[in-house]
Amino acid sequence: MYNTMLVNCSGCATALMLPPGAGSIRCALCHAVTLLSDPRSISPSSAAAPPPPPSPYNHAPPGPLPNPHGRKRAVIIGISYRFSRHELKGCINDAKCMRYLLINKFNFPEASIIMLTEEEDPHGPKFPTNHNIRMAMFWLAQGCQPGDSLVFHYSGHGSQKRSYSGQEADGFDETLCPLDFETQGMIVDDEINEVMVRPLPHGVRLHALIDACHSGTVLDLPFLCRMNRMGQYVWEDHRPRTGVWKGSSGGEVISFSGCDDHQTSADTSALSKITSTGAMTYCFIQAIERGHGATYGSILTAMRSAIRNVGNDGGVVGGGVVTSLVSMLLTGGSLTGIGGGLKQEPQLTACEPFDVYTKPFSL
């Protein structure tokens, strides 16, 4: 467990949770960076204040350490919205490449991966409708045991809708768009958090990979890693000011997303040079295959660098294992690329802050 410290934001005086060992924290409301040494961050009554209440992570039942060889299972979703004005070209490629990666790189059993795409039976449970995606999320989190490793990958449209709950720093809920979202509605970040994050007990690990527009905080996790182009970062406190708990029940949840909440994610052939893929999915797989998968920080910086360099001379795009994989799984797509770099920045969110450059990455 982490020993955390509460400080007041030097800009708006909101209480913020300072990550262990960190000297600063960024406020999601006013964007001020508060330094530990800033006198405005020290509450007048802090010296006499009682210790904070126990972390929800301490509520897990006692017992032996988790089995390091626990079960692995995954839900992979790729939606192309074929024959509609919302059509995307690379999402099914993304789903197939992610399935291949999980099976061949991280030893996920084929039988433990549920893949929802439009190539499945339109009347079956693996067609990516609102109902089927919800059921898949429930399946992923149901009956988890210590040692389990879960993966949720989504490639498709994402959006936003106005939030009136007071739980969103920017006033908007982030959403995923099922194939039938125009008639059955979108899946809101509050529900994703409630179904896949909050139930997870101690010893369970969930990694989400969301390749969609407006996806920065689509799991509603309490902390966002705000990183600059030099690789320097500060954890931003996104806990709702209403006091609602958005973390897990002791499990570890970490999400990579394609862009910030206000940005859009690209569906492009500029990376693979062969066919369309989601930029975030392609760059994540490329980071793993090119040896940048040691830590969360090394993955995130490699992804951001690849996206920034799209279309630039010397950019590290195209070629190698990922392009070969895309070619092998080729399902067709537009060959119109995007030059001059992509205007998106992959994000990292988590239930608890950690040192991104020392924490080993593992699925």
mmCIF file of C-alpha atoms in Angstrom:
data_model
loop_
_atom_site.group_PDB
_atom_site.id
_atom_site.type_symbol
_atom_site.label_atom_id
_atom_site.label_comp_id
_atom_site.label_asym_id
_atom_site.label_seq_id
_atom_site.Cartn_x
_atom_site.Cartn_y
_atom_site.Cartn_z
ATOM 1 C CA MET A 1 0.000 0.000 0.000
ATOM 2 C CA TYR A 2 1.070 3.565 -0.604
ATOM 3 C CA ASN A 3 1.365 6.195 2.116
ATOM 4 C CA THR A 4 -0.254 9.268 0.602
ATOM 5 C CA MET A 5 -0.416 12.869 1.775
ATOM 6 C CA LEU A 6 -3.208 15.395 1.338
ATOM 7 C CA VAL A 7 -2.216 18.930 0.307
ATOM 8 C CA ASN A 8 -4.242 21.970 -0.689
ATOM 9 C CA CYS A 9 -4.023 23.134 -4.295
ATOM 10 C CA SER A 10 -1.978 26.346 -4.447
ATOM 11 C CA GLY A 11 -4.433 27.696 -7.011
ATOM 12 C CA CYS A 12 -7.955 26.834 -5.832
ATOM 13 C CA ALA A 13 -7.298 25.241 -2.387
ATOM 14 C CA THR A 14 -8.921 21.935 -3.382
ATOM 15 C CA ALA A 15 -7.610 18.971 -1.378
ATOM 16 C CA LEU A 16 -5.261 16.854 -3.527
ATOM 17 C CA MET A 17 -3.633 13.491 -2.870
ATOM 18 C CA LEU A 18 0.143 13.748 -3.217
ATOM 19 C CA PRO A 19 1.708 10.578 -4.711
ATOM 20 C CA PRO A 20 4.335 8.833 -2.559
ATOM 21 C CA GLY A 21 7.772 10.358 -2.971
ATOM 22 C CA ALA A 22 6.474 13.104 -5.293
ATOM 23 C CA GLY A 23 7.259 16.756 -4.729
ATOM 24 C CA SER A 24 4.305 18.102 -6.706
ATOM 25 C CA ILE A 25 0.752 17.364 -7.881
ATOM 26 C CA ARG A 26 -1.315 18.957 -10.672
ATOM 27 C CA CYS A 27 -4.924 19.990 -10.055
ATOM 28 C CA ALA A 28 -7.433 18.774 -12.648
ATOM 29 C CA LEU A 29 -9.723 21.749 -11.934
ATOM 30 C CA CYS A 30 -7.492 24.841 -12.156
ATOM 31 C CA HIS A 31 -4.379 23.087 -13.615
ATOM 32 C CA ALA A 32 -2.081 24.681 -11.008
ATOM 33 C CA VAL A 33 0.961 22.595 -10.031
ATOM 34 C CA THR A 34 1.384 22.556 -6.256
ATOM 35 C CA LEU A 35 4.854 22.000 -4.842
ATOM 36 C CA LEU A 36 5.223 20.303 -1.475
ATOM 37 C CA SER A 37 7.324 23.236 -0.273
ATOM 38 C CA ASP A 38 4.679 25.804 -1.301
ATOM 39 C CA PRO A 39 3.322 27.374 1.928
ATOM 40 C CA ARG A 40 -0.101 27.721 0.300
ATOM 41 C CA SER A 41 -0.366 23.929 0.172
ATOM 42 C CA ILE A 42 -0.122 23.541 3.944
ATOM 43 C CA SER A 43 -3.396 23.563 5.795
ATOM 44 C CA PRO A 44 -3.325 25.632 9.052
ATOM 45 C CA SER A 45 -4.767 22.716 10.980
ATOM 46 C CA SER A 46 -2.705 20.028 9.290
ATOM 47 C CA ALA A 47 -0.345 19.579 12.244
ATOM 48 C CA ALA A 48 -3.164 18.758 14.634
ATOM 49 C CA ALA A 49 -5.359 16.963 12.129
ATOM 50 C CA PRO A 50 -6.096 13.285 12.764
ATOM 51 C CA PRO A 51 -4.671 10.754 10.319
ATOM 52 C CA PRO A 52 -6.757 10.214 7.169
ATOM 53 C CA PRO A 53 -9.243 7.338 7.170
ATOM 54 C CA PRO A 54 -7.961 3.932 6.058
ATOM 55 C CA SER A 55 -7.578 3.514 2.325
ATOM 56 C CA PRO A 56 -10.201 1.325 0.637
ATOM 57 C CA TYR A 57 -7.262 -0.853 -0.404
ATOM 58 C CA ASN A 58 -6.898 -1.984 3.222
ATOM 59 C CA HIS A 59 -10.316 -3.597 3.196
ATOM 60 C CA ALA A 60 -9.201 -6.685 1.293
ATOM 61 C CA PRO A 61 -9.427 -9.855 3.375
ATOM 62 C CA PRO A 62 -6.165 -11.201 4.782
ATOM 63 C CA GLY A 63 -4.639 -14.284 3.262
ATOM 64 C CA PRO A 64 -1.668 -15.687 1.349
ATOM 65 C CA LEU A 65 -0.015 -13.756 -1.479
ATOM 66 C CA PRO A 66 -1.779 -13.988 -4.855
ATOM 67 C CA ASN A 67 -0.908 -16.885 -7.120
ATOM 68 C CA PRO A 68 1.573 -15.437 -9.660
ATOM 69 C CA HIS A 69 0.167 -17.784 -12.306
ATOM 70 C CA GLY A 70 -3.462 -16.724 -12.039
ATOM 71 C CA ARG A 71 -5.962 -16.894 -14.878
ATOM 72 C CA LYS A 72 -5.741 -14.602 -17.883
ATOM 73 C CA ARG A 73 -8.750 -13.433 -19.846
ATOM 74 C CA ALA A 74 -9.521 -10.608 -22.230
ATOM 75 C CA VAL A 75 -12.300 -8.777 -24.030
ATOM 76 C CA ILE A 76 -11.303 -7.290 -27.411
ATOM 77 C CA ILE A 77 -13.702 -5.031 -29.321
ATOM 78 C CA GLY A 78 -13.243 -3.669 -32.842
ATOM 79 C CA ILE A 79 -16.079 -1.757 -34.520
ATOM 80 C CA SER A 80 -15.915 -0.420 -38.089
ATOM 81 C CA TYR A 81 -19.540 0.889 -38.367
ATOM 82 C CA ARG A 82 -19.622 -0.457 -41.908
ATOM 83 C CA PHE A 83 -21.956 1.128 -44.472
ATOM 84 C CA SER A 84 -22.627 4.129 -42.241
ATOM 85 C CA ARG A 85 -21.420 7.731 -42.216
ATOM 86 C CA HIS A 86 -19.389 6.828 -39.104
ATOM 87 C CA GLU A 87 -17.318 4.137 -40.876
ATOM 88 C CA LEU A 88 -13.777 3.449 -39.622
ATOM 89 C CA LYS A 89 -11.222 1.400 -41.545
ATOM 90 C CA GLY A 90 -8.739 0.048 -39.018
ATOM 91 C CA CYS A 91 -10.657 -1.132 -35.969
ATOM 92 C CA ILE A 92 -11.052 -4.788 -36.904
ATOM 93 C CA ASN A 93 -7.348 -4.877 -37.816
ATOM 94 C CA ASP A 94 -6.659 -3.513 -34.325
ATOM 95 C CA ALA A 95 -8.732 -6.236 -32.695
ATOM 96 C CA LYS A 96 -7.019 -9.042 -34.639
ATOM 97 C CA CYS A 97 -3.535 -7.671 -33.920
ATOM 98 C CA MET A 98 -4.271 -7.305 -30.211
ATOM 99 C CA ARG A 99 -5.590 -10.869 -30.018
ATOM 100 C CA TYR A 100 -2.447 -12.133 -31.740
ATOM 101 C CA LEU A 101 -0.246 -10.155 -29.342
ATOM 102 C CA LEU A 102 -2.005 -11.451 -26.219
ATOM 103 C CA ILE A 103 -1.819 -15.076 -27.349
ATOM 104 C CA ASN A 104 1.721 -15.105 -28.709
ATOM 105 C CA LYS A 105 3.498 -12.549 -26.528
ATOM 106 C CA PHE A 106 1.677 -12.759 -23.205
ATOM 107 C CA ASN A 107 0.433 -16.371 -23.252
ATOM 108 C CA PHE A 108 -3.295 -15.679 -23.008
ATOM 109 C CA PRO A 109 -5.257 -18.876 -23.796
ATOM 110 C CA GLU A 110 -7.285 -18.541 -26.987
ATOM 111 C CA ALA A 111 -10.376 -19.813 -25.192
ATOM 112 C CA SER A 112 -10.127 -17.017 -22.606
ATOM 113 C CA ILE A 113 -10.397 -14.194 -25.161
ATOM 114 C CA ILE A 114 -13.783 -12.878 -26.257
ATOM 115 C CA MET A 115 -13.598 -10.811 -29.437
ATOM 116 C CA LEU A 116 -16.539 -8.670 -30.556
ATOM 117 C CA THR A 117 -16.474 -7.459 -34.177
ATOM 118 C CA GLU A 118 -18.882 -7.149 -37.102
ATOM 119 C CA GLU A 119 -17.364 -10.311 -38.573
ATOM 120 C CA GLU A 120 -19.266 -12.294 -35.940
ATOM 121 C CA ASP A 121 -22.864 -13.554 -36.202
ATOM 122 C CA PRO A 122 -25.147 -10.474 -36.174
ATOM 123 C CA HIS A 123 -27.581 -12.363 -33.964
ATOM 124 C CA GLY A 124 -24.968 -13.838 -31.639
ATOM 125 C CA PRO A 125 -23.384 -12.633 -28.394
ATOM 126 C CA LYS A 126 -20.129 -11.479 -30.066
ATOM 127 C CA PHE A 127 -21.638 -8.849 -32.351
ATOM 128 C CA PRO A 128 -20.577 -5.463 -30.876
ATOM 129 C CA THR A 129 -23.977 -4.112 -29.846
ATOM 130 C CA ASN A 130 -24.618 -2.101 -26.701
ATOM 131 C CA HIS A 131 -26.077 -5.125 -24.916
ATOM 132 C CA ASN A 132 -23.297 -7.520 -25.937
ATOM 133 C CA ILE A 133 -20.491 -5.121 -24.964
ATOM 134 C CA ARG A 134 -22.097 -4.637 -21.548
ATOM 135 C CA MET A 135 -22.370 -8.396 -21.091
ATOM 136 C CA ALA A 136 -18.718 -8.836 -22.101
ATOM 137 C CA MET A 137 -17.619 -6.258 -19.506
ATOM 138 C CA PHE A 138 -19.587 -8.119 -16.822
ATOM 139 C CA TRP A 139 -18.019 -11.420 -17.909
ATOM 140 C CA LEU A 140 -14.513 -9.970 -17.702
ATOM 141 C CA ALA A 141 -14.854 -8.810 -14.106
ATOM 142 C CA GLN A 142 -17.088 -11.590 -12.823
ATOM 143 C CA GLY A 143 -15.657 -14.005 -10.269
ATOM 144 C CA CYS A 144 -12.109 -12.633 -10.306
ATOM 145 C CA GLN A 145 -9.571 -14.210 -7.985
ATOM 146 C CA PRO A 146 -6.163 -12.997 -6.740
ATOM 147 C CA GLY A 147 -3.577 -13.558 -9.467
ATOM 148 C CA ASP A 148 -5.992 -12.960 -12.356
ATOM 149 C CA SER A 149 -4.810 -10.744 -15.220
ATOM 150 C CA LEU A 150 -7.543 -9.056 -17.263
ATOM 151 C CA VAL A 151 -7.327 -7.035 -20.478
ATOM 152 C CA PHE A 152 -10.023 -4.842 -22.028
ATOM 153 C CA HIS A 153 -9.221 -3.501 -25.504
ATOM 154 C CA TYR A 154 -11.577 -1.262 -27.452
ATOM 155 C CA SER A 155 -11.075 0.215 -30.912
ATOM 156 C CA GLY A 156 -13.954 2.284 -32.239
ATOM 157 C CA HIS A 157 -15.694 5.589 -31.810
ATOM 158 C CA GLY A 158 -15.644 7.472 -28.540
ATOM 159 C CA SER A 159 -17.544 10.586 -27.616
ATOM 160 C CA GLN A 160 -18.588 12.888 -24.765
ATOM 161 C CA LYS A 161 -21.863 13.955 -23.209
ATOM 162 C CA ARG A 162 -22.659 16.643 -20.665
ATOM 163 C CA SER A 163 -22.435 15.436 -17.051
ATOM 164 C CA TYR A 164 -24.638 16.954 -14.360
ATOM 165 C CA SER A 165 -23.374 14.764 -11.499
ATOM 166 C CA GLY A 166 -20.531 17.038 -10.424
ATOM 167 C CA GLN A 167 -18.108 14.106 -10.738
ATOM 168 C CA GLU A 168 -16.289 15.294 -13.905
ATOM 169 C CA ALA A 169 -13.565 17.958 -13.731
ATOM 170 C CA ASP A 170 -14.380 19.135 -17.267
ATOM 171 C CA GLY A 171 -18.157 18.732 -16.953
ATOM 172 C CA PHE A 172 -18.352 15.895 -19.505
ATOM 173 C CA ASP A 173 -18.733 12.125 -19.309
ATOM 174 C CA GLU A 174 -16.586 10.158 -21.752
ATOM 175 C CA THR A 175 -18.333 7.388 -23.699
ATOM 176 C CA LEU A 176 -17.828 4.370 -25.939
ATOM 177 C CA CYS A 177 -20.032 4.013 -29.023
ATOM 178 C CA PRO A 178 -21.374 0.499 -29.702
ATOM 179 C CA LEU A 179 -22.384 -0.415 -33.231
ATOM 180 C CA ASP A 180 -26.017 0.455 -32.437
ATOM 181 C CA PHE A 181 -25.295 3.599 -30.398
ATOM 182 C CA GLU A 182 -27.650 5.747 -32.490
ATOM 183 C CA THR A 183 -30.632 3.686 -31.343
ATOM 184 C CA GLN A 184 -29.445 2.007 -28.116
ATOM 185 C CA GLY A 185 -27.222 4.749 -26.731
ATOM 186 C CA MET A 186 -23.593 5.041 -25.718
ATOM 187 C CA ILE A 187 -21.815 3.365 -22.793
ATOM 188 C CA VAL A 188 -20.837 6.032 -20.265
ATOM 189 C CA ASP A 189 -17.601 6.120 -18.234
ATOM 190 C CA ASP A 190 -19.570 5.908 -14.963
ATOM 191 C CA GLU A 191 -20.944 2.505 -15.980
ATOM 192 C CA ILE A 192 -17.574 1.254 -17.242
ATOM 193 C CA ASN A 193 -16.049 2.177 -13.872
ATOM 194 C CA GLU A 194 -18.860 0.573 -11.907
ATOM 195 C CA VAL A 195 -18.773 -2.691 -13.878
ATOM 196 C CA MET A 196 -15.059 -3.269 -14.513
ATOM 197 C CA VAL A 197 -13.139 -1.202 -11.942
ATOM 198 C CA ARG A 198 -14.874 -0.985 -8.584
ATOM 199 C CA PRO A 199 -15.584 -4.733 -8.130
ATOM 200 C CA LEU A 200 -11.960 -5.850 -8.644
ATOM 201 C CA PRO A 201 -10.505 -7.324 -5.417
ATOM 202 C CA HIS A 202 -6.949 -7.293 -4.134
ATOM 203 C CA GLY A 203 -4.550 -9.303 -6.298
ATOM 204 C CA VAL A 204 -6.453 -8.801 -9.571
ATOM 205 C CA ARG A 205 -4.887 -6.719 -12.332
ATOM 206 C CA LEU A 206 -6.821 -5.037 -15.175
ATOM 207 C CA HIS A 207 -5.197 -3.289 -18.131
ATOM 208 C CA ALA A 208 -7.464 -1.296 -20.435
ATOM 209 C CA LEU A 209 -6.359 -0.159 -23.891
ATOM 210 C CA ILE A 210 -8.838 2.312 -25.357
ATOM 211 C CA ASP A 211 -8.239 3.429 -28.947
ATOM 212 C CA ALA A 212 -10.994 6.001 -29.349
ATOM 213 C CA CYS A 213 -11.628 9.731 -29.416
ATOM 214 C CA HIS A 214 -12.076 11.539 -26.082
ATOM 215 C CA SER A 215 -10.765 8.469 -24.243
ATOM 216 C CA GLY A 216 -8.312 9.984 -21.740
ATOM 217 C CA THR A 217 -10.387 9.263 -18.632
ATOM 218 C CA VAL A 218 -12.976 6.881 -20.055
ATOM 219 C CA LEU A 219 -12.495 4.449 -17.134
ATOM 220 C CA ASP A 220 -12.991 7.317 -14.634
ATOM 221 C CA LEU A 221 -9.852 6.319 -12.721
ATOM 222 C CA PRO A 222 -8.764 8.652 -9.885
ATOM 223 C CA PHE A 223 -5.335 9.662 -11.255
ATOM 224 C CA LEU A 224 -4.016 10.731 -14.658
ATOM 225 C CA CYS A 225 -0.308 10.814 -15.546
ATOM 226 C CA ARG A 226 0.264 14.203 -17.166
ATOM 227 C CA MET A 227 3.477 13.849 -19.204
ATOM 228 C CA ASN A 228 5.321 16.437 -21.307
ATOM 229 C CA ARG A 229 7.416 15.896 -24.441
ATOM 230 C CA MET A 230 10.589 15.481 -22.381
ATOM 231 C CA GLY A 231 9.075 12.500 -20.578
ATOM 232 C CA GLN A 232 8.672 14.415 -17.315
ATOM 233 C CA TYR A 233 5.366 13.735 -15.609
ATOM 234 C CA VAL A 234 3.169 14.647 -12.698
ATOM 235 C CA TRP A 235 0.099 12.772 -11.467
ATOM 236 C CA GLU A 236 -3.119 14.762 -11.796
ATOM 237 C CA ASP A 237 -5.839 14.222 -9.181
ATOM 238 C CA HIS A 238 -9.152 13.359 -10.872
ATOM 239 C CA ARG A 239 -11.053 12.121 -7.834
ATOM 240 C CA PRO A 240 -14.634 13.479 -7.934
ATOM 241 C CA ARG A 241 -15.180 16.424 -5.593
ATOM 242 C CA THR A 242 -18.461 14.775 -4.571
ATOM 243 C CA GLY A 243 -16.437 12.175 -2.660
ATOM 244 C CA VAL A 244 -17.628 9.235 -4.775
ATOM 245 C CA TRP A 245 -14.965 6.523 -4.856
ATOM 246 C CA LYS A 246 -13.889 5.655 -8.415
ATOM 247 C CA GLY A 247 -11.087 3.237 -7.581
ATOM 248 C CA SER A 248 -11.240 -0.540 -7.264
ATOM 249 C CA SER A 249 -11.857 -2.771 -4.237
ATOM 250 C CA GLY A 250 -8.123 -3.403 -3.930
ATOM 251 C CA GLY A 251 -7.286 -4.537 -7.468
ATOM 252 C CA GLU A 252 -4.797 -2.786 -9.732
ATOM 253 C CA VAL A 253 -6.286 -0.958 -12.711
ATOM 254 C CA ILE A 254 -4.176 0.855 -15.310
ATOM 255 C CA SER A 255 -5.459 2.278 -18.591
ATOM 256 C CA PHE A 256 -3.682 3.362 -21.773
ATOM 257 C CA SER A 257 -5.880 5.575 -23.944
ATOM 258 C CA GLY A 258 -5.412 7.000 -27.412
ATOM 259 C CA CYS A 259 -5.744 10.673 -26.538
ATOM 260 C CA ASP A 260 -6.770 13.258 -23.975
ATOM 261 C CA ASP A 261 -10.452 13.853 -23.233
ATOM 262 C CA HIS A 262 -10.590 16.883 -25.535
ATOM 263 C CA GLN A 263 -8.705 15.220 -28.414
ATOM 264 C CA THR A 264 -9.574 12.837 -31.239
ATOM 265 C CA SER A 265 -7.776 9.606 -32.162
ATOM 266 C CA ALA A 266 -6.669 8.776 -35.693
ATOM 267 C CA ASP A 267 -7.692 5.814 -37.846
ATOM 268 C CA THR A 268 -4.880 5.933 -40.410
ATOM 269 C CA SER A 269 -2.542 4.065 -42.733
ATOM 270 C CA ALA A 270 0.277 6.538 -42.080
ATOM 271 C CA LEU A 271 1.830 4.235 -39.484
ATOM 272 C CA SER A 272 1.721 0.767 -41.046
ATOM 273 C CA LYS A 273 2.100 2.017 -44.673
ATOM 274 C CA ILE A 274 -0.048 -0.974 -45.634
ATOM 275 C CA THR A 275 -3.574 -0.499 -44.348
ATOM 276 C CA SER A 276 -5.525 1.441 -41.763
ATOM 277 C CA THR A 277 -5.033 0.893 -38.044
ATOM 278 C CA GLY A 278 -5.809 2.816 -34.919
ATOM 279 C CA ALA A 279 -2.774 4.959 -34.111
ATOM 280 C CA MET A 280 -2.814 4.088 -30.415
ATOM 281 C CA THR A 281 -3.125 0.310 -30.901
ATOM 282 C CA TYR A 282 -0.397 0.258 -33.543
ATOM 283 C CA CYS A 283 2.028 2.295 -31.421
ATOM 284 C CA PHE A 284 1.326 0.216 -28.300
ATOM 285 C CA ILE A 285 2.131 -3.042 -30.115
ATOM 286 C CA GLN A 286 5.164 -1.439 -31.759
ATOM 287 C CA ALA A 287 6.489 -0.312 -28.353
ATOM 288 C CA ILE A 288 6.179 -3.867 -27.006
ATOM 289 C CA GLU A 289 7.731 -5.534 -30.060
ATOM 290 C CA ARG A 290 10.645 -3.088 -30.288
ATOM 291 C CA GLY A 291 11.749 -3.642 -26.716
ATOM 292 C CA HIS A 292 10.204 -0.578 -25.073
ATOM 293 C CA GLY A 293 7.848 -2.603 -22.879
ATOM 294 C CA ALA A 294 9.939 -2.754 -19.689
ATOM 295 C CA THR A 295 7.993 -0.088 -17.796
ATOM 296 C CA TYR A 296 4.805 1.930 -18.201
ATOM 297 C CA GLY A 297 6.852 5.070 -18.734
ATOM 298 C CA SER A 298 8.944 3.530 -21.517
ATOM 299 C CA ILE A 299 5.795 2.344 -23.312
ATOM 300 C CA LEU A 300 4.037 5.696 -23.025
ATOM 301 C CA THR A 301 7.038 7.719 -24.213
ATOM 302 C CA ALA A 302 7.621 5.340 -27.150
ATOM 303 C CA MET A 303 3.968 5.583 -28.194
ATOM 304 C CA ARG A 304 3.964 9.372 -28.014
ATOM 305 C CA SER A 305 7.217 9.650 -29.937
ATOM 306 C CA ALA A 306 5.955 7.399 -32.747
ATOM 307 C CA ILE A 307 2.724 9.368 -33.091
ATOM 308 C CA ARG A 308 4.497 12.727 -33.086
ATOM 309 C CA ASN A 309 6.884 11.546 -35.802
ATOM 310 C CA VAL A 310 4.244 10.369 -38.273
ATOM 311 C CA GLY A 311 5.015 11.899 -41.644
ATOM 312 C CA ASN A 312 8.281 13.444 -40.485
ATOM 313 C CA ASP A 313 11.633 12.467 -41.979
ATOM 314 C CA GLY A 314 13.322 9.937 -39.743
ATOM 315 C CA GLY A 315 10.122 9.068 -37.921
ATOM 316 C CA VAL A 316 10.094 5.563 -36.519
ATOM 317 C CA VAL A 317 7.019 4.312 -38.328
ATOM 318 C CA GLY A 318 6.281 1.441 -40.648
ATOM 319 C CA GLY A 319 8.299 -1.733 -41.065
ATOM 320 C CA GLY A 320 9.124 -4.405 -38.544
ATOM 321 C CA VAL A 321 6.987 -6.864 -36.664
ATOM 322 C CA VAL A 322 3.833 -4.759 -36.458
ATOM 323 C CA THR A 323 3.608 -4.070 -40.186
ATOM 324 C CA SER A 324 4.226 -7.749 -40.925
ATOM 325 C CA LEU A 325 1.463 -8.653 -38.506
ATOM 326 C CA VAL A 326 -0.961 -6.157 -40.020
ATOM 327 C CA SER A 327 -0.128 -7.464 -43.489
ATOM 328 C CA MET A 328 -0.766 -11.027 -42.401
ATOM 329 C CA LEU A 329 -4.119 -10.113 -40.855
ATOM 330 C CA LEU A 330 -5.018 -7.697 -43.633
ATOM 331 C CA THR A 331 -8.747 -7.056 -43.980
ATOM 332 C CA GLY A 332 -8.558 -4.103 -46.316
ATOM 333 C CA GLY A 333 -8.847 -0.389 -45.663
ATOM 334 C CA SER A 334 -8.066 3.049 -46.894
ATOM 335 C CA LEU A 335 -4.550 3.819 -48.014
ATOM 336 C CA THR A 336 -4.889 7.557 -47.495
ATOM 337 C CA GLY A 337 -2.379 8.589 -44.853
ATOM 338 C CA ILE A 338 -2.052 11.582 -42.586
ATOM 339 C CA GLY A 339 1.172 13.575 -42.871
ATOM 340 C CA GLY A 340 2.867 16.020 -40.576
ATOM 341 C CA GLY A 341 2.213 14.228 -37.335
ATOM 342 C CA LEU A 342 -0.997 13.176 -35.571
ATOM 343 C CA LYS A 343 -2.679 15.560 -33.155
ATOM 344 C CA GLN A 344 -3.221 13.152 -30.292
ATOM 345 C CA GLU A 345 -1.351 12.288 -27.103
ATOM 346 C CA PRO A 346 -1.797 8.822 -25.557
ATOM 347 C CA GLN A 347 -2.663 8.991 -21.853
ATOM 348 C CA LEU A 348 -2.125 6.800 -18.789
ATOM 349 C CA THR A 349 -4.566 6.640 -15.862
ATOM 350 C CA ALA A 350 -4.549 4.505 -12.720
ATOM 351 C CA CYS A 351 -6.251 3.836 -9.389
ATOM 352 C CA GLU A 352 -3.121 4.876 -7.493
ATOM 353 C CA PRO A 353 -0.054 6.917 -8.511
ATOM 354 C CA PHE A 354 3.224 5.104 -9.076
ATOM 355 C CA ASP A 355 6.669 5.721 -10.554
ATOM 356 C CA VAL A 356 6.072 5.031 -14.245
ATOM 357 C CA TYR A 357 9.766 4.549 -15.009
ATOM 358 C CA THR A 358 10.432 1.897 -12.360
ATOM 359 C CA LYS A 359 7.176 -0.073 -12.257
ATOM 360 C CA PRO A 360 7.573 -3.117 -14.529
ATOM 361 C CA PHE A 361 4.899 -3.643 -17.190
ATOM 362 C CA SER A 362 3.302 -7.056 -17.420
ATOM 363 C CA LEU A 363 0.022 -8.509 -18.684
#
